[in-house]
Amino acid sequence: MNPFTIERVGEPTVISKLQISYTADQDVVLYNPVVKKNGTDDMITPKTPFAYFEKAGPREKLYFEPTQAVAGIVVCGGLCPGINNVIKALVQTLHYRYQAKKVFGFKYGYEGLTPNAPVQPIELLTSHVRDIHQFGGSYLGTSRGPQSISKMVDTLAQLELSMLFVIGGDGSQRGALAIVDEIKKRNLKIAVVGVPKTVDNDLLYVEKTFGFETAVEMSQHPIRAAHEESRSHRNGVGIVKLMGRDSGFIALHSAVASSDVNCLLLPEKPFSMTKLVDYLQARFKSSGHAVVVVAEGAGQDPQNKETDKSGNLKLKDVGVWLHESISKELKGRNVEHTIKYIDPSYTIRTAPTNSYDSIFCFTLAQMAVHAAMAGKTSMIVGYVQGEFVHIPICKAIEKRKVVDINGILYQTFLDGSGMPELA
Amino acid sequence: MNPFTIERVGEPTVISKLQISYTADQDVVLYNPVVKKNGTDDMITPKTPFAYFEKAGPREKLYFEPTQAVAGIVVCGGLCPGINNVIKALVQTLHYRYQAKKVFGFKYGYEGLTPNAPVQPIELLTSHVRDIHQFGGSYLGTSRGPQSISKMVDTLAQLELSMLFVIGGDGSQRGALAIVDEIKKRNLKIAVVGVPKTVDNDLLYVEKTFGFETAVEMSQHPIRAAHEESRSHRNGVGIVKLMGRDSGFIALHSAVASSDVNCLLLPEKPFSMTKLVDYLQARFKSSGHAVVVVAEGAGQDPQNKETDKSGNLKLKDVGVWLHESISKELKGRNVEHTIKYIDPSYTIRTAPTNSYDSIFCFTLAQMAVHAAMAGKTSMIVGYVQGEFVHIPICKAIEKRKVVDINGILYQTFLDGSGMPELA
Amino acid sequence: MNPFTIERVGEPTVISKLQISYTADQDVVLYNPVVKKNGTDDMITPKTPFAYFEKAGPREKLYFEPTQAVAGIVVCGGLCPGINNVIKALVQTLHYRYQAKKVFGFKYGYEGLTPNAPVQPIELLTSHVRDIHQFGGSYLGTSRGPQSISKMVDTLAQLELSMLFVIGGDGSQRGALAIVDEIKKRNLKIAVVGVPKTVDNDLLYVEKTFGFETAVEMSQHPIRAAHEESRSHRNGVGIVKLMGRDSGFIALHSAVASSDVNCLLLPEKPFSMTKLVDYLQARFKSSGHAVVVVAEGAGQDPQNKETDKSGNLKLKDVGVWLHESISKELKGRNVEHTIKYIDPSYTIRTAPTNSYDSIFCFTLAQMAVHAAMAGKTSMIVGYVQGEFVHIPICKAIEKRKVVDINGILYQTFLDGSGMPELA
Amino acid sequence: MNPFTIERVGEPTVISKLQISYTADQDVVLYNPVVKKNGTDDMITPKTPFAYFEKAGPREKLYFEPTQAVAGIVVCGGLCPGINNVIKALVQTLHYRYQAKKVFGFKYGYEGLTPNAPVQPIELLTSHVRDIHQFGGSYLGTSRGPQSISKMVDTLAQLELSMLFVIGGDGSQRGALAIVDEIKKRNLKIAVVGVPKTVDNDLLYVEKTFGFETAVEMSQHPIRAAHEESRSHRNGVGIVKLMGRDSGFIALHSAVASSDVNCLLLPEKPFSMTKLVDYLQARFKSSGHAVVVVAEGAGQDPQNKETDKSGNLKLKDVGVWLHESISKELKGRNVEHTIKYIDPSYTIRTAPTNSYDSIFCFTLAQMAVHAAMAGKTSMIVGYVQGEFVHIPICKAIEKRKVVDINGILYQTFLDGSGMPELA
């Protein structure tokens, strides 16, 4: 069976009144469009069956009567460019397109769904959200950490919600899955649709997550700073730590975009401190300086299993560690040097979206509303080969997408920088 | 037969020494990954054959001996963000990766390929191009208009070129086709590979062309200006003309990204001046102002066939015409108003790339070098479903890609703006 | 008598409760701190008497009882960066510092002060203005052109205004003078204080007007565009028209800041088209391109006396004229060339302030409130030698400040560009 | 005697050939243009003598024969926006205006002046510096710490330098003074002119130092990030540490410009942690969040006397300390909260100049060249009341300029933020 089959709250029987071109459940997107052809130049009729995703889009038949629908929105986890664009488009699509009865915003993450929420749910009108996309941050606030599933579902039931939109990372989507289970147990008819939020862009099956392009753009500033600091000092080293706990996408894209980065350290690729410092010394000789970009998950001890309250692995601060270790090693080699270390995390996470992400977020959020109105549940909206699709939460969180060390972009970096093998 | 089959200068027999993961000619990208499934939830084995594109990438077998290869680069047509990134990456890939013998840059477009070139071809070293990507414009200059094909091929032969890279729009790629024909006639072994340059993003089969995302980003500034001017005046109208002769992609994307645009006029969608002004008056009543974005090819007389020296249709200046026509119509209706018209064309075309386009250009140019080294010719490098591919020039210039008026993004605009039907 | 003596509505007898360090009317700022010393190295006691300005700042004795004061704010003329910062700070200072009874905002310029105002005056609370400084434009709108003085003063009287703040250029300050006269005639006690708004920075006696630094900053973008366009074409000329009807401050400052401008045309300095084109041709030879910055008041016919509805001289569009004239002259000389002309006016005028202007506007507006509360009238707040001062409107509008062609900055431009004498 | 009298290397006897309007040594700028008038409205003839500064500018009589002059440039201390603009304008003015014989650039600070310099002095041509102002950092590199005065003067003598330009802070200017002493001792004729570099803007007598306005502009980004982070979390606190070891100018200006800062901690104003946290709690109640800007010299232990190798006091990292102390105090009060701390130092220091600083640097550097050519020595170029002036190094380094806690700008901050007394 196709592993990407989407669940529903119930049979869709309500006829949509949008009168636009609808997407059918039969419209699917093949999982992988790259195939091996078998030698001839004919058109291809592949022998192997394809896995596929449901294409996202407005459905002609809905499960919920739109004008009776009560929706809720919650944001969990760290900040990321685009949260407000998503909130704005959810609210606008619910109100303008579907004339939904009510939209609740839950404040400060899952805590806002509990009875002891420090701030009560607020009713969201389109006038509230008109300009919020111009600012970074989260209009609904956010928080980390789990809450009682049972109490959260109590709130959903009490407010008579038809659908809950969870803007959050894989920890939060795991929470959404648990909420779905509790909903089923109580036989409630509440759709739960996730809008995947991971600035690291490490969501499995998904080509791009919102905020990623803005994050790469914003990373250019600290890289430029590191470049200027390093080349203004004799044997200068500029280190920039970028987001990326398990996957180095931001670091890799930022390094290629900048083309001033000499050394790139990713979670996907272990390195030896000795070889790293050898390389730095070679750079000192040839150019007098070096710029190092490191993803936060690089250089971690694979034995470490300690976790924080969201259940994420506690990482050592690789930037600080790198700064100290390189300095120590260079001193040991009697090499005078200057190291400047930059950790730009918050400046990146709080940026307003660039236009790419602005469009991306607005469209993504609409797709989420269409899915929920059609009764789809336990799914997130993903983006695959230029198409928005539905992906079961359980599949998306199976593991994380990582950088392909043999792929085009990593090669592009190696070509541009001349970085040698550091393992 | 697959219509997207790529020609070669000759059989590839040289073994590449790159020692990285090579792409095989058998690796192909399906033209359209969206299919209709036939009702069941099984994996799909489509009945219909697929058209496909050759996947771009380094080939294990080359046609040219890299260290003997002499390459040429020429830029034609209007400016567009990213030209310098492409030049830089062509030069770097040729020198660093393939140790090419020589790289010539031809100055000021096809004119630079002729014997009467005002500036002689220059030899391009990596030191010349190290920082050029930080600036907009074209390091090699550019020009419009055709030149003698025969004389240009004389130059190619005289300089003993192995490969010519043509960075240019569809007019220039038509020129490249003519050059290929002349090369064949003379039985020369020169590969001609195009790097498609159209800021309008209207290239058939190709999802995205370089510079487009930067252009959309840069369009946000004049739209913001139009928004502030219009809402600071009673019955204020701000008009922004954006690039897009045949296709309104920049206008559409910019309007959605901004979410402050009330009225969008595209080449793909005729409109009535009466209905347009009715809508503006409705906006005056509800909000006191309106922002109009118009693509340069909108509102043109379909009978007009006059062309410029590059063979492009001469368009009336739709921005100026719109300004005057709206003003006249409003005066006729006795409505006091203020109209401000902004034409930001050059500020957009000369912007340095954002990080998205920076990465895009660097990779695109590498793919062009890989293709040429393998002896591929008469092709451009395209981008389809997240993959770089080879496309025959003759297919790519058949007609232009246009905005799908029934598509998701146009709907997104209509939803956000509430613009009524204006036809 | 000191020509800069400030009038009052009446004697200040109310004791201020601000409890901060007050500025006394006896604190004055010398008009010109540059003097000739007479040969010895002793301390200077100048023989000549100095003119001086009253120093702005909070006064210990006020004329109005703050908590009874009703204030009005109106914005007239074209947009300029910083209007919203000024409005915000006026409202905040009136409410937070002085607990004023009421603040009215008049919409769309002087028209908003008339009985037939299309939009009624709005009461301004601090909550309205909290974020407006982040946007360009005018929160209260604006308009050009005169209105009935008598009817405007009727409105002031009817709303029982204590003070009117006029944010506007010298046309609007002339209007303010007329309002003052009518107020005196009726024996009303209404202070009229101007916040001078001229993006051209051409206010007599005043070193800097708000928005000027932002305008110079924003001018860098079109100059960069002109630079890239011109050097990407053979014999390319990039022309940028900048604001400056009578004075070329924006053009001069922008040209020096950029250091890519080769030719600068100011209202203060006539030029010959022949010599201009000679110079362009010399540039073509030496560098292949040229960048021209022209202030809108340059190259005007001194005989022309036609005016618009605000009473400003109607200027020919010097940018369009220059484009055509240079092209014609070069064609006459058989010189192939490409000219790109950029008119960035609205993009500059609508920019949000940079931080310099943000601070400047906030402080300027506070000074205006302090002055009005003390009963000062018929004055504007100026900025002289790093100090905010009071200047009688009648003095400030006597004539316009112009660029000193023998001054340091113009020399800096000549040195950097090598521009020859063009007269 | 006027304390600001400038020394000379010798009598100026060479007639300048610049043929522009010269500045005479008799043109002086009064130290303080703000005076108390004595009650009447007449013109003022002050009784008290004024101190004054020599006005900077080109002199008609020079000490050095320009075409024989050999100049040297060195940059010391930390990075700051504008260093490259200064270098560019020094080189251009020396070559273009004065046709100087040679200009040497010493690499990596005072170390570059010693015999064991890791990089030899480079000859600087105008072609080297044409584009360097577009980048931050220092084209000549920089370093901290003292070097042997005697050895440095050996180098000056050996290269037959006529003049040395020292771009550096007060530590470096102290070094320059020592160099002057050694020069005098050896009876050499070498002028030493300082271009004061202190991003903190804390130079005595000097209104503004280069890079300051850019630094304030760049500080807006991290403040915005802190604002978004703090208001997206319940009881969120965003802390931004800004430059300012002894004086809080950057912090104060940045806070006023942003108008989102709630709490400002300056070196000039001690505070109690208890009152600070009381205020934060009050903000939590009223608004749910708070933004704190702290200058790096705030909250230091006045007893601490430890210094680094440049002789600067070693400060504790007030940002880290504040983060920890506030967190501890809030935990002690059982208040759940989230604190995000941002240290943007390098991103600010390495920014290219905004247009204000670009103009400022270009002009400042020219004034330095004019002064040196006239034989002035042991001085820096300052900026007072809108005029460039000569100031003896010994006066300028006497102590540091600090923020006036009773001044207008600090009041502006208090008014806008409502911050209570925290001492």
PDB file of C-alpha atoms in Angstrom, chain B residues 85-202:
ATOM      1  CA  ASN B  85      27.732  34.905 -10.613  1.00  0.00           C
ATOM      2  CA  VAL B  86      27.338  32.817 -13.768  1.00  0.00           C
ATOM      3  CA  ILE B  87      30.516  34.246 -15.312  1.00  0.00           C
ATOM      4  CA  LYS B  88      32.437  33.643 -12.091  1.00  0.00           C
ATOM      5  CA  ALA B  89      31.321  30.033 -11.785  1.00  0.00           C
ATOM      6  CA  LEU B  90      31.964  29.281 -15.480  1.00  0.00           C
ATOM      7  CA  VAL B  91      35.504  30.590 -15.153  1.00  0.00           C
ATOM      8  CA  GLN B  92      36.149  28.857 -11.830  1.00  0.00           C
ATOM      9  CA  THR B  93      34.767  25.520 -12.953  1.00  0.00           C
ATOM     10  CA  LEU B  94      36.719  25.644 -16.199  1.00  0.00           C
ATOM     11  CA  HIS B  95      39.964  26.504 -14.447  1.00  0.00           C
ATOM     12  CA  TYR B  96      39.732  24.852 -11.031  1.00  0.00           C
ATOM     13  CA  ARG B  97      37.858  21.701 -11.909  1.00  0.00           C
ATOM     14  CA  TYR B  98      38.923  21.029 -15.474  1.00  0.00           C
ATOM     15  CA  GLN B  99      42.218  22.953 -15.743  1.00  0.00           C
ATOM     16  CA  ALA B 100      41.027  24.318 -19.073  1.00  0.00           C
ATOM     17  CA  LYS B 101      43.716  25.736 -21.337  1.00  0.00           C
ATOM     18  CA  LYS B 102      42.136  29.145 -21.808  1.00  0.00           C
ATOM     19  CA  VAL B 103      38.938  31.036 -21.198  1.00  0.00           C
ATOM     20  CA  PHE B 104      38.033  34.000 -23.373  1.00  0.00           C
ATOM     21  CA  GLY B 105      35.513  36.629 -22.441  1.00  0.00           C
ATOM     22  CA  PHE B 106      33.881  38.411 -25.375  1.00  0.00           C
ATOM     23  CA  LYS B 107      32.927  41.981 -24.499  1.00  0.00           C
ATOM     24  CA  TYR B 108      29.589  43.701 -25.126  1.00  0.00           C
ATOM     25  CA  GLY B 109      27.547  40.829 -26.539  1.00  0.00           C
ATOM     26  CA  TYR B 110      27.718  39.179 -29.939  1.00  0.00           C
ATOM     27  CA  GLU B 111      29.448  42.292 -31.243  1.00  0.00           C
ATOM     28  CA  GLY B 112      32.466  41.176 -29.218  1.00  0.00           C
ATOM     29  CA  LEU B 113      32.641  38.018 -31.344  1.00  0.00           C
ATOM     30  CA  THR B 114      33.035  39.941 -34.588  1.00  0.00           C
ATOM     31  CA  PRO B 115      36.277  41.165 -36.170  1.00  0.00           C
ATOM     32  CA  ASN B 116      35.163  44.766 -35.699  1.00  0.00           C
ATOM     33  CA  ALA B 117      34.615  44.228 -31.970  1.00  0.00           C
ATOM     34  CA  PRO B 118      35.198  47.557 -30.210  1.00  0.00           C
ATOM     35  CA  VAL B 119      37.001  45.696 -27.438  1.00  0.00           C
ATOM     36  CA  GLN B 120      39.134  42.612 -28.068  1.00  0.00           C
ATOM     37  CA  PRO B 121      38.361  39.311 -26.329  1.00  0.00           C
ATOM     38  CA  ILE B 122      40.001  39.160 -22.917  1.00  0.00           C
ATOM     39  CA  GLU B 123      41.538  36.152 -21.273  1.00  0.00           C
ATOM     40  CA  LEU B 124      39.694  35.385 -18.063  1.00  0.00           C
ATOM     41  CA  LEU B 125      41.598  34.172 -15.011  1.00  0.00           C
ATOM     42  CA  THR B 126      40.072  33.187 -11.705  1.00  0.00           C
ATOM     43  CA  SER B 127      41.658  36.233 -10.083  1.00  0.00           C
ATOM     44  CA  HIS B 128      39.559  38.484 -12.333  1.00  0.00           C
ATOM     45  CA  VAL B 129      36.276  37.004 -11.240  1.00  0.00           C
ATOM     46  CA  ARG B 130      36.770  36.409  -7.526  1.00  0.00           C
ATOM     47  CA  ASP B 131      34.619  39.296  -6.336  1.00  0.00           C
ATOM     48  CA  ILE B 132      32.454  40.130  -9.356  1.00  0.00           C
ATOM     49  CA  HIS B 133      29.423  38.262  -7.990  1.00  0.00           C
ATOM     50  CA  GLN B 134      29.067  40.919  -5.319  1.00  0.00           C
ATOM     51  CA  PHE B 135      28.040  43.431  -7.959  1.00  0.00           C
ATOM     52  CA  GLY B 136      25.148  43.581 -10.376  1.00  0.00           C
ATOM     53  CA  GLY B 137      25.580  44.292 -14.070  1.00  0.00           C
ATOM     54  CA  SER B 138      27.730  42.285 -16.460  1.00  0.00           C
ATOM     55  CA  TYR B 139      31.477  42.001 -16.078  1.00  0.00           C
ATOM     56  CA  LEU B 140      31.665  41.278 -19.797  1.00  0.00           C
ATOM     57  CA  GLY B 141      29.200  43.996 -20.745  1.00  0.00           C
ATOM     58  CA  THR B 142      26.297  43.216 -23.009  1.00  0.00           C
ATOM     59  CA  SER B 143      24.458  44.444 -26.088  1.00  0.00           C
ATOM     60  CA  ARG B 144      21.348  43.751 -28.098  1.00  0.00           C
ATOM     61  CA  GLY B 145      20.851  42.990 -31.754  1.00  0.00           C
ATOM     62  CA  PRO B 146      22.123  40.408 -34.254  1.00  0.00           C
ATOM     63  CA  GLN B 147      25.587  40.141 -35.848  1.00  0.00           C
ATOM     64  CA  SER B 148      26.922  38.273 -38.839  1.00  0.00           C
ATOM     65  CA  ILE B 149      26.805  34.562 -37.957  1.00  0.00           C
ATOM     66  CA  SER B 150      29.566  33.797 -40.397  1.00  0.00           C
ATOM     67  CA  LYS B 151      31.940  36.376 -38.973  1.00  0.00           C
ATOM     68  CA  MET B 152      31.272  35.236 -35.429  1.00  0.00           C
ATOM     69  CA  VAL B 153      32.114  31.638 -36.331  1.00  0.00           C
ATOM     70  CA  ASP B 154      35.274  32.921 -38.044  1.00  0.00           C
ATOM     71  CA  THR B 155      36.330  34.263 -34.680  1.00  0.00           C
ATOM     72  CA  LEU B 156      35.495  31.023 -32.881  1.00  0.00           C
ATOM     73  CA  ALA B 157      37.554  29.087 -35.403  1.00  0.00           C
ATOM     74  CA  GLN B 158      40.432  31.504 -35.296  1.00  0.00           C
ATOM     75  CA  LEU B 159      40.662  31.375 -31.497  1.00  0.00           C
ATOM     76  CA  GLU B 160      40.355  27.566 -31.722  1.00  0.00           C
ATOM     77  CA  LEU B 161      37.472  27.494 -29.328  1.00  0.00           C
ATOM     78  CA  SER B 162      36.208  24.148 -28.049  1.00  0.00           C
ATOM     79  CA  MET B 163      33.101  25.533 -26.450  1.00  0.00           C
ATOM     80  CA  LEU B 164      31.043  28.704 -26.344  1.00  0.00           C
ATOM     81  CA  PHE B 165      28.789  29.646 -23.457  1.00  0.00           C
ATOM     82  CA  VAL B 166      25.978  32.011 -24.385  1.00  0.00           C
ATOM     83  CA  ILE B 167      24.353  33.792 -21.471  1.00  0.00           C
ATOM     84  CA  GLY B 168      21.267  35.279 -23.012  1.00  0.00           C
ATOM     85  CA  GLY B 169      17.520  35.312 -23.575  1.00  0.00           C
ATOM     86  CA  ASP B 170      15.589  33.556 -26.299  1.00  0.00           C
ATOM     87  CA  GLY B 171      16.667  36.010 -28.996  1.00  0.00           C
ATOM     88  CA  SER B 172      20.281  35.254 -28.132  1.00  0.00           C
ATOM     89  CA  GLN B 173      19.633  31.503 -27.957  1.00  0.00           C
ATOM     90  CA  ARG B 174      18.140  31.728 -31.469  1.00  0.00           C
ATOM     91  CA  GLY B 175      21.451  33.326 -32.418  1.00  0.00           C
ATOM     92  CA  ALA B 176      23.228  30.429 -30.711  1.00  0.00           C
ATOM     93  CA  LEU B 177      21.223  27.976 -32.835  1.00  0.00           C
ATOM     94  CA  ALA B 178      22.322  29.779 -35.977  1.00  0.00           C
ATOM     95  CA  ILE B 179      25.913  29.609 -34.762  1.00  0.00           C
ATOM     96  CA  VAL B 180      25.504  25.854 -34.212  1.00  0.00           C
ATOM     97  CA  ASP B 181      24.228  25.458 -37.774  1.00  0.00           C
ATOM     98  CA  GLU B 182      27.210  27.353 -39.174  1.00  0.00           C
ATOM     99  CA  ILE B 183      29.584  25.291 -36.992  1.00  0.00           C
ATOM    100  CA  LYS B 184      28.072  22.088 -38.349  1.00  0.00           C
ATOM    101  CA  LYS B 185      28.286  23.364 -41.911  1.00  0.00           C
ATOM    102  CA  ARG B 186      32.005  23.962 -41.426  1.00  0.00           C
ATOM    103  CA  ASN B 187      32.345  20.649 -39.617  1.00  0.00           C
ATOM    104  CA  LEU B 188      33.935  22.290 -36.605  1.00  0.00           C
ATOM    105  CA  LYS B 189      33.964  20.642 -33.212  1.00  0.00           C
ATOM    106  CA  ILE B 190      32.681  23.449 -31.035  1.00  0.00           C
ATOM    107  CA  ALA B 191      30.047  22.870 -28.387  1.00  0.00           C
ATOM    108  CA  VAL B 192      27.528  25.667 -27.864  1.00  0.00           C
ATOM    109  CA  VAL B 193      25.801  25.642 -24.510  1.00  0.00           C
ATOM    110  CA  GLY B 194      23.297  28.265 -23.444  1.00  0.00           C
ATOM    111  CA  VAL B 195      22.757  29.636 -19.966  1.00  0.00           C
ATOM    112  CA  PRO B 196      19.212  30.944 -20.276  1.00  0.00           C
ATOM    113  CA  LYS B 197      18.836  34.505 -19.055  1.00  0.00           C
ATOM    114  CA  THR B 198      15.323  35.850 -18.767  1.00  0.00           C
ATOM    115  CA  VAL B 199      14.434  37.825 -15.714  1.00  0.00           C
ATOM    116  CA  ASP B 200      10.789  37.358 -16.730  1.00  0.00           C
ATOM    117  CA  ASN B 201      11.079  33.636 -15.939  1.00  0.00           C
ATOM    118  CA  ASP B 202       9.118  32.839 -19.093  1.00  0.00           C
TER     119      ASP B 202
END
